[in-house]
PDB file of C-alpha atoms in Angstrom:
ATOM      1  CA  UNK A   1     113.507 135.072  89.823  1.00  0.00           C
ATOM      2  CA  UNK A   2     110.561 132.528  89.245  1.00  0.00           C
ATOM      3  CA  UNK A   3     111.127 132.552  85.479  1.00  0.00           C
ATOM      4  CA  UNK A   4     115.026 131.441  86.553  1.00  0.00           C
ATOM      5  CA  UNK A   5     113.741 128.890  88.912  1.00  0.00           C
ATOM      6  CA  UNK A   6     111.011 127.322  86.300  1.00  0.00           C
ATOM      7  CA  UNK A   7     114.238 127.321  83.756  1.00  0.00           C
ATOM      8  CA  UNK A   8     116.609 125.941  86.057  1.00  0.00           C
ATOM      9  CA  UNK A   9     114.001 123.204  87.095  1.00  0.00           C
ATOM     10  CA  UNK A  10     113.763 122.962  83.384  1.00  0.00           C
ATOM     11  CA  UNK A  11     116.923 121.996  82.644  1.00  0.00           C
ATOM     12  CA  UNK A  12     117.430 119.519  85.707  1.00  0.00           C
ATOM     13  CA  UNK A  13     114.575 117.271  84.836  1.00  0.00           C
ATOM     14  CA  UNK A  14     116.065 117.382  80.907  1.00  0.00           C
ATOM     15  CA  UNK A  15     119.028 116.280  82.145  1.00  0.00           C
ATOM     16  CA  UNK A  16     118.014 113.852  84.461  1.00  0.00           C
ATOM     17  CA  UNK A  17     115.863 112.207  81.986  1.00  0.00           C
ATOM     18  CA  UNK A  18     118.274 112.125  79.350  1.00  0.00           C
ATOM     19  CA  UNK A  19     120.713 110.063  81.906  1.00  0.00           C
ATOM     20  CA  UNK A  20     118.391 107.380  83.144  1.00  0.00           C
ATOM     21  CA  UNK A  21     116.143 106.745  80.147  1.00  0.00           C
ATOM     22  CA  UNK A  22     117.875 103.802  77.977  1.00  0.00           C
ATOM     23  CA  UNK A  23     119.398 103.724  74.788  1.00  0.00           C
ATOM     24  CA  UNK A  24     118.240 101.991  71.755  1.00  0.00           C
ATOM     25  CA  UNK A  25     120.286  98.952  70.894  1.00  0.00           C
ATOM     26  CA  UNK A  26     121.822  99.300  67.234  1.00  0.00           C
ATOM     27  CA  UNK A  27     123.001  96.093  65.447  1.00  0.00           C
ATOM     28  CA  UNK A  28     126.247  97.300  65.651  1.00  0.00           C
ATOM     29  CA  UNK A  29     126.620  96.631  69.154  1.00  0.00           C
ATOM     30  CA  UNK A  30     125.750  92.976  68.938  1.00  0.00           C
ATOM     31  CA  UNK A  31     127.145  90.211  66.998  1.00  0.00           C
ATOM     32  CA  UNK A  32     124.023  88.759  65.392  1.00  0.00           C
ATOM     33  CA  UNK A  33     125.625  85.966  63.720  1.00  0.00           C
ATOM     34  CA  UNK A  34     122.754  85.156  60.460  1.00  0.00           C
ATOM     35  CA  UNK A  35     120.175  87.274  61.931  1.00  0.00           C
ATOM     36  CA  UNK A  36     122.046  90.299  60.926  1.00  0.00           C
ATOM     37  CA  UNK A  37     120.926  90.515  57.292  1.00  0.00           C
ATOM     38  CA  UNK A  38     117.093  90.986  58.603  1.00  0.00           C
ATOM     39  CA  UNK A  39     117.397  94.021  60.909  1.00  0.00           C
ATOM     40  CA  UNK A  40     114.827  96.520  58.588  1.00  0.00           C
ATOM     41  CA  UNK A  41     111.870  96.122  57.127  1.00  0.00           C
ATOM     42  CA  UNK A  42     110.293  93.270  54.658  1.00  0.00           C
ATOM     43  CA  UNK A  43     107.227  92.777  52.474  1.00  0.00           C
ATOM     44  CA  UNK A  44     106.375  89.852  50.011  1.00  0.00           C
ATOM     45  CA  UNK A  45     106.650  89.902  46.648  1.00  0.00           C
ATOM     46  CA  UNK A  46     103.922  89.018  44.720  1.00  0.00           C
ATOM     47  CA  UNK A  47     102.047  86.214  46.640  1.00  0.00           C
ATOM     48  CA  UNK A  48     102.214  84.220  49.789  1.00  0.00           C
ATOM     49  CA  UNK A  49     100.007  81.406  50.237  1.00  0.00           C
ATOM     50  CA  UNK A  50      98.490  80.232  53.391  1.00  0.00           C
ATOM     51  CA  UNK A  51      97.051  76.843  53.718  1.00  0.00           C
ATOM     52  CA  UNK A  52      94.428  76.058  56.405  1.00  0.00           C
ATOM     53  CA  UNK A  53      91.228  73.871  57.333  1.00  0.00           C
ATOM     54  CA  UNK A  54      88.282  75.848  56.369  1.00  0.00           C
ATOM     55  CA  UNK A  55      86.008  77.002  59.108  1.00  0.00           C
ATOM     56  CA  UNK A  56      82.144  75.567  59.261  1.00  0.00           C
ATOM     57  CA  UNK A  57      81.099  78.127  57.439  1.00  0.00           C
ATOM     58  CA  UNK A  58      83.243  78.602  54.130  1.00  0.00           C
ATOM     59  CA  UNK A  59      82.979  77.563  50.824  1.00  0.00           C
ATOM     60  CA  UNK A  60      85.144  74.352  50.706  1.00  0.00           C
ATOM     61  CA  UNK A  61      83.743  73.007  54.663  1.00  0.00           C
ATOM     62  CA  UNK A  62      84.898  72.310  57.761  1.00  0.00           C
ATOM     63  CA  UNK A  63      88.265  71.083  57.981  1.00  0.00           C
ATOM     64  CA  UNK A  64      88.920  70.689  54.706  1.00  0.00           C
ATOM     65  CA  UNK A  65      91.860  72.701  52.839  1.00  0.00           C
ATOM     66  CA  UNK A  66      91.249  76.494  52.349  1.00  0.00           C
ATOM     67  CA  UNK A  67      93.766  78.107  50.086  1.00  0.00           C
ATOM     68  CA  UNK A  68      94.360  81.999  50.639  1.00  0.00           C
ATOM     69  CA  UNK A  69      97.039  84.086  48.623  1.00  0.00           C
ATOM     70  CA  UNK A  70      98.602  86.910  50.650  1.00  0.00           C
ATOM     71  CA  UNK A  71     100.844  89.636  51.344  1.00  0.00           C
ATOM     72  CA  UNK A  72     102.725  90.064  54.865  1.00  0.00           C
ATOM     73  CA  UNK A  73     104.950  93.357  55.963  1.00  0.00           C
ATOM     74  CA  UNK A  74     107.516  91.959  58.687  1.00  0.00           C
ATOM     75  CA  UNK A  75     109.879  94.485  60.191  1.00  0.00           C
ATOM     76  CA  UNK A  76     112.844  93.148  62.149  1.00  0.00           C
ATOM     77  CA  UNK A  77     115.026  95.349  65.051  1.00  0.00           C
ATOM     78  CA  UNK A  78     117.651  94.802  67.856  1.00  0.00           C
ATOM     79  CA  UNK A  79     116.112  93.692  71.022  1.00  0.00           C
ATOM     80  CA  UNK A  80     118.776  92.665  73.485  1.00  0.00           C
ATOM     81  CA  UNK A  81     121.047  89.940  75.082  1.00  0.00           C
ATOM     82  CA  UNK A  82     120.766  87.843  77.897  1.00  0.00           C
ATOM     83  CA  UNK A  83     122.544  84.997  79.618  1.00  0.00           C
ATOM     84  CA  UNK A  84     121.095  81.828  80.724  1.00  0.00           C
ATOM     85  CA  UNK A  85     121.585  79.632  83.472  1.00  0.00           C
ATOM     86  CA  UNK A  86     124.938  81.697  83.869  1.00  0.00           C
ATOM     87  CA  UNK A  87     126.418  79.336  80.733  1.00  0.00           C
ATOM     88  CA  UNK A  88     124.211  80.387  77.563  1.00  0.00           C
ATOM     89  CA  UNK A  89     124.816  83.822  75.973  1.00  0.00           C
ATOM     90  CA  UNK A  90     121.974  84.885  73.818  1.00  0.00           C
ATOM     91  CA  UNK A  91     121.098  88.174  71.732  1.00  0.00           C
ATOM     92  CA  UNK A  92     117.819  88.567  70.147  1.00  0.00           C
ATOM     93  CA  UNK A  93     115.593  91.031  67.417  1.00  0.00           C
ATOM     94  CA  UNK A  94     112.030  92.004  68.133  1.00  0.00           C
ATOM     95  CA  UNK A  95     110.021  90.617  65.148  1.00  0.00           C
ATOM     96  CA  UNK A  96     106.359  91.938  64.179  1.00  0.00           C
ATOM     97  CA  UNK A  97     104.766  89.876  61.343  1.00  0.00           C
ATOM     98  CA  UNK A  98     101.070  91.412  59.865  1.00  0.00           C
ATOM     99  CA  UNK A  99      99.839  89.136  57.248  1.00  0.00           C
ATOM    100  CA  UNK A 100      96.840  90.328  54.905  1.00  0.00           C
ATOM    101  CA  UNK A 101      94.440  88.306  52.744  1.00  0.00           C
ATOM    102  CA  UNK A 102      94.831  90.066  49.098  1.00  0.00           C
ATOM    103  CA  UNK A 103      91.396  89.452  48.217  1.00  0.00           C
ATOM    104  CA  UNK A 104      90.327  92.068  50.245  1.00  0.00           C
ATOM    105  CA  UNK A 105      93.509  93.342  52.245  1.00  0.00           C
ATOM    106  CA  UNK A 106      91.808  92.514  55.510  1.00  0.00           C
ATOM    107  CA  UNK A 107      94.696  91.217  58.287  1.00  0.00           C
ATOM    108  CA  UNK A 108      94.175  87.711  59.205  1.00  0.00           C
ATOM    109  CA  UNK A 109      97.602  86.929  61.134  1.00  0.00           C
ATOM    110  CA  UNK A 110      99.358  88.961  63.698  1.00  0.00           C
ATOM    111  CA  UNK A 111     102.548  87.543  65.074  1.00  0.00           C
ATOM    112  CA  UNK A 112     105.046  88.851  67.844  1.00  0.00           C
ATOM    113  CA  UNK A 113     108.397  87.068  68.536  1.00  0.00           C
ATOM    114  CA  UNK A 114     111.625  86.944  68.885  1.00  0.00           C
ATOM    115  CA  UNK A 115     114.263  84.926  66.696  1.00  0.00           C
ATOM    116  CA  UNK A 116     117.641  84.457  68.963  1.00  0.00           C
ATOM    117  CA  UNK A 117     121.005  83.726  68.600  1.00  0.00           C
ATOM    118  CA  UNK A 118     123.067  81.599  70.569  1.00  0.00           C
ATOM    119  CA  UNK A 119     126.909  81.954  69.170  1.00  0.00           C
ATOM    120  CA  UNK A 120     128.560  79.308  71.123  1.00  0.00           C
ATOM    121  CA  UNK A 121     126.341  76.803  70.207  1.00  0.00           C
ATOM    122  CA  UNK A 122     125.344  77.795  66.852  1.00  0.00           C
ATOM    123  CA  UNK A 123     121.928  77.683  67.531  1.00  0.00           C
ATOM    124  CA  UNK A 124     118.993  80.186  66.551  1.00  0.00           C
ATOM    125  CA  UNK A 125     115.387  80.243  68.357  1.00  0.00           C
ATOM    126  CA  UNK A 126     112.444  81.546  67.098  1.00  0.00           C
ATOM    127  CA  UNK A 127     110.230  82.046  70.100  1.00  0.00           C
ATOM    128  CA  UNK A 128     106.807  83.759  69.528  1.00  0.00           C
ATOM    129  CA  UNK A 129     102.986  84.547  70.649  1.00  0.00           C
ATOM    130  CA  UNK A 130      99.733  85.054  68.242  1.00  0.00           C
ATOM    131  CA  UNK A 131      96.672  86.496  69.323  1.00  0.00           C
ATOM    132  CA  UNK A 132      95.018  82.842  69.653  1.00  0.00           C
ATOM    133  CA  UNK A 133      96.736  82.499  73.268  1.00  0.00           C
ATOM    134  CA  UNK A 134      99.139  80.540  71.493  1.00  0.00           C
ATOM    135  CA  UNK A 135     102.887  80.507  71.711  1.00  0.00           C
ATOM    136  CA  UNK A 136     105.757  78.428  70.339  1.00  0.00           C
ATOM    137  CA  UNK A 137     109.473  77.768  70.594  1.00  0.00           C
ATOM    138  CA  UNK A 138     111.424  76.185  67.769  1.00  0.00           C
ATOM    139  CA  UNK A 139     115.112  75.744  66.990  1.00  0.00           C
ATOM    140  CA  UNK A 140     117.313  74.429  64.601  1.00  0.00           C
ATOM    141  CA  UNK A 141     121.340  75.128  64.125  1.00  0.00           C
ATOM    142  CA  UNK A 142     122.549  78.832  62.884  1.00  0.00           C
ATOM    143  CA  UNK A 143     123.098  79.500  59.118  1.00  0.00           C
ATOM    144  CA  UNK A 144     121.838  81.344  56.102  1.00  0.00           C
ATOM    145  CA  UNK A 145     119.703  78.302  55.553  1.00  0.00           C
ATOM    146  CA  UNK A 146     117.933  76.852  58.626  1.00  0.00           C
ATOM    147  CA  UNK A 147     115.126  74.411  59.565  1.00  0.00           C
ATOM    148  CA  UNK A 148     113.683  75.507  63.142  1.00  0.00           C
ATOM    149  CA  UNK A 149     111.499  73.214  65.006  1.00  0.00           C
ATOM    150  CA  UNK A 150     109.452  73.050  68.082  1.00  0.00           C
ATOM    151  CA  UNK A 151     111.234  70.602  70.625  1.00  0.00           C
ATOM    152  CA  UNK A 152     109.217  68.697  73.203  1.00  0.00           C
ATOM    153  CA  UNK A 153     107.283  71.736  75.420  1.00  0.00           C
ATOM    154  CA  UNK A 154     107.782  74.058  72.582  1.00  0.00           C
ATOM    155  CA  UNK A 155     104.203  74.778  72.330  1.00  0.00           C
ATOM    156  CA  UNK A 156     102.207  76.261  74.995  1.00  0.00           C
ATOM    157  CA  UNK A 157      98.477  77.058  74.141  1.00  0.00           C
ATOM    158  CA  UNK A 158      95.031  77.926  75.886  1.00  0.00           C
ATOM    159  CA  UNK A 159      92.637  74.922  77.249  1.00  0.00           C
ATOM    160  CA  UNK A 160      90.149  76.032  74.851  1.00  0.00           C
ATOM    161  CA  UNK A 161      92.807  75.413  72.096  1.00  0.00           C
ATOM    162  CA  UNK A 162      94.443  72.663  73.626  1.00  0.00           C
ATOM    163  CA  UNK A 163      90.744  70.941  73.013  1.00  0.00           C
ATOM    164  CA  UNK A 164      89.305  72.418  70.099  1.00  0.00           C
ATOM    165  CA  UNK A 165      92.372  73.398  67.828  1.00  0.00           C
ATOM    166  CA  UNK A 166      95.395  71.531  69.782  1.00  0.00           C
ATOM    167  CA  UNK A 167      98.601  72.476  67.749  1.00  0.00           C
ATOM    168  CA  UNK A 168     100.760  69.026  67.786  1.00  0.00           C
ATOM    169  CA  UNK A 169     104.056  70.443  65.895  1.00  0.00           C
ATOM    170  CA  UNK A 170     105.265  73.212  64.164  1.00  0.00           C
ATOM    171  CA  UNK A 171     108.693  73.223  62.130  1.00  0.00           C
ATOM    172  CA  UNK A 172     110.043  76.331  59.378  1.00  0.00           C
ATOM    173  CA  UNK A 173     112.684  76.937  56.984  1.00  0.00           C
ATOM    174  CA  UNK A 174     114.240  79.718  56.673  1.00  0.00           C
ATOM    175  CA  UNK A 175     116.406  81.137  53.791  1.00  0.00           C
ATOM    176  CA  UNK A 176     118.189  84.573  54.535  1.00  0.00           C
ATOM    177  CA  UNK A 177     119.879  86.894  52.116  1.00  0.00           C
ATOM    178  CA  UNK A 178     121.132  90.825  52.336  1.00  0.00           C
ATOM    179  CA  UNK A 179     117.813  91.234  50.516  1.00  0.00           C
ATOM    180  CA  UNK A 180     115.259  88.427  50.473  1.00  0.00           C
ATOM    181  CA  UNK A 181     114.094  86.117  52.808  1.00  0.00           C
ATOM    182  CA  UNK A 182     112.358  82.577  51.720  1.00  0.00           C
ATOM    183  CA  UNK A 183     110.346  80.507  54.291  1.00  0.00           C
ATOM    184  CA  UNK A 184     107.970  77.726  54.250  1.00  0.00           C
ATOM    185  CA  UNK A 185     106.136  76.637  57.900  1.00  0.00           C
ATOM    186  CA  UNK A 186     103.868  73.441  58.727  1.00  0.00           C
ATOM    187  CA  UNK A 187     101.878  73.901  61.457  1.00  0.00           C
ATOM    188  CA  UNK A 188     100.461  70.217  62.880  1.00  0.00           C
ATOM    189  CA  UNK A 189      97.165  70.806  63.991  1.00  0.00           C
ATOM    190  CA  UNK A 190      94.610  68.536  65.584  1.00  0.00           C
ATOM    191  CA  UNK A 191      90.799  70.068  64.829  1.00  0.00           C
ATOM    192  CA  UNK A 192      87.512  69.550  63.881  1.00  0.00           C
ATOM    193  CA  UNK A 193      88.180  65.802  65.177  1.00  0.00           C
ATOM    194  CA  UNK A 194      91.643  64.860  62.527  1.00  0.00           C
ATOM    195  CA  UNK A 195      95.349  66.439  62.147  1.00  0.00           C
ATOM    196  CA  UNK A 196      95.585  68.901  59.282  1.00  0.00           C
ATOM    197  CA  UNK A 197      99.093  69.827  57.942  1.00  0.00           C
ATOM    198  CA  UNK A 198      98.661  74.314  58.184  1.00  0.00           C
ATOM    199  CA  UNK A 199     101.132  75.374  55.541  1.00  0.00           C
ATOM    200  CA  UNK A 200     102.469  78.881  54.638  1.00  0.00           C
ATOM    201  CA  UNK A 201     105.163  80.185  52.317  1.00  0.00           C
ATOM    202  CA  UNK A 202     106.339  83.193  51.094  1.00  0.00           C
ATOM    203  CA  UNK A 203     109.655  85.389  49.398  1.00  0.00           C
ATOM    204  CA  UNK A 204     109.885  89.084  50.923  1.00  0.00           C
ATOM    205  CA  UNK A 205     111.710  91.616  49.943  1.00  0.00           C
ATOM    206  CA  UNK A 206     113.707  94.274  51.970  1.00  0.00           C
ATOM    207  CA  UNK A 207     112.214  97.731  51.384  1.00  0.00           C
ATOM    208  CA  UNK A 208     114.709 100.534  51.064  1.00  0.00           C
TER     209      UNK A 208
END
């Protein structure tokens, strides 16, 4: 009788479980609009290259342009929707971005966001956080080919940033295929006591 009862309890929590737990949203359930190409996996192909002031320390100085060639692995999935200000209908995929130096295949970037799609108003948002307690907003109108930009209070960053390493704008391009995806990004930047223009570009590849 206590073997039944341990099965039967068993089975109950299973079940229960398997009723209130959520399911995964699949791209299919969605209309994604331009965003739909990305949902998988990415990795560059041969080089990206990363622009940036140099730190006090480095070979070309403080604050003056550091070039670094590198590789990034960027996997894209459904997050969800959500409606806003009960007018704007959005539905968004989860982003995670690792970029690594190739000199040495050390990580250097780490980047969590979202990139959103707004139907109605043919509008995407690309809306992420990097480990710098910095975050950013930018938009631009939906397509294949699309410049995103950070609108006034599109950047939210740290006091320690905000007076050290103050980022001032940030705008991207963004060119999406069914198999490769072509960006460029300028990050304004206001450090080491003058605005430097951070650049990065890069063509990735979906991986099978």
């Amino acid at each position: 009788m206590k073997i039944l009862n341990k099965i039967t309890t068993s089975l109950f929590i299973t079940l229960a479980l398997s009723l209130t737990l959520p399911q995964t949203a699949l791209a299919k359930d969605f209309d994604l609009g331009p965003l739909a190409p990305l949902i998988g996996k990415w990795k560059t192909v041969e080089s990206g290259i990363d622009l940036a002031p140099g730190r006090t320390d480095s070979t070309v100085g403080e604050g003056s342009p550091a070039v670094e060639p590198f590789y990034e692995i960027r996997t894209f999935e459904v997050a969800a929707d959500a409606v806003n200000a009960s007018d704007q209908y959005l539905v968004a995929i989860y982003y995670k971005q690792e970029v690594f130096r190739k000199r040495d295949d050390a990580k250097f970037h780490d980047q969590r966001g979202y990139l959103i799609y707004d139907k109605k108003n043919n509008m995407v948002y690309n809306s992420y956080c990097i480990p710098r307690a910095v975050c950013i907003v930018a938009e631009g109108k939906a397509g294949s080919k699309m410049t995103l930009t950070a609108p006034q209070r599109g950047i939210a960053e740290s006091s320690y940033m905000n007076a050290k390493a103050t980022t001032t704008s940030f705008s991207m391009t963004i060119d999406i295929s069914s198999d490769t995806l072509i960006y460029s990004q300028t990050t304004g930047l206001k450090i080491y006591g003058k605005d430097f223009p951070h650049t990065d570009s890069a063509t990735l590849k979906k991986l099978p």
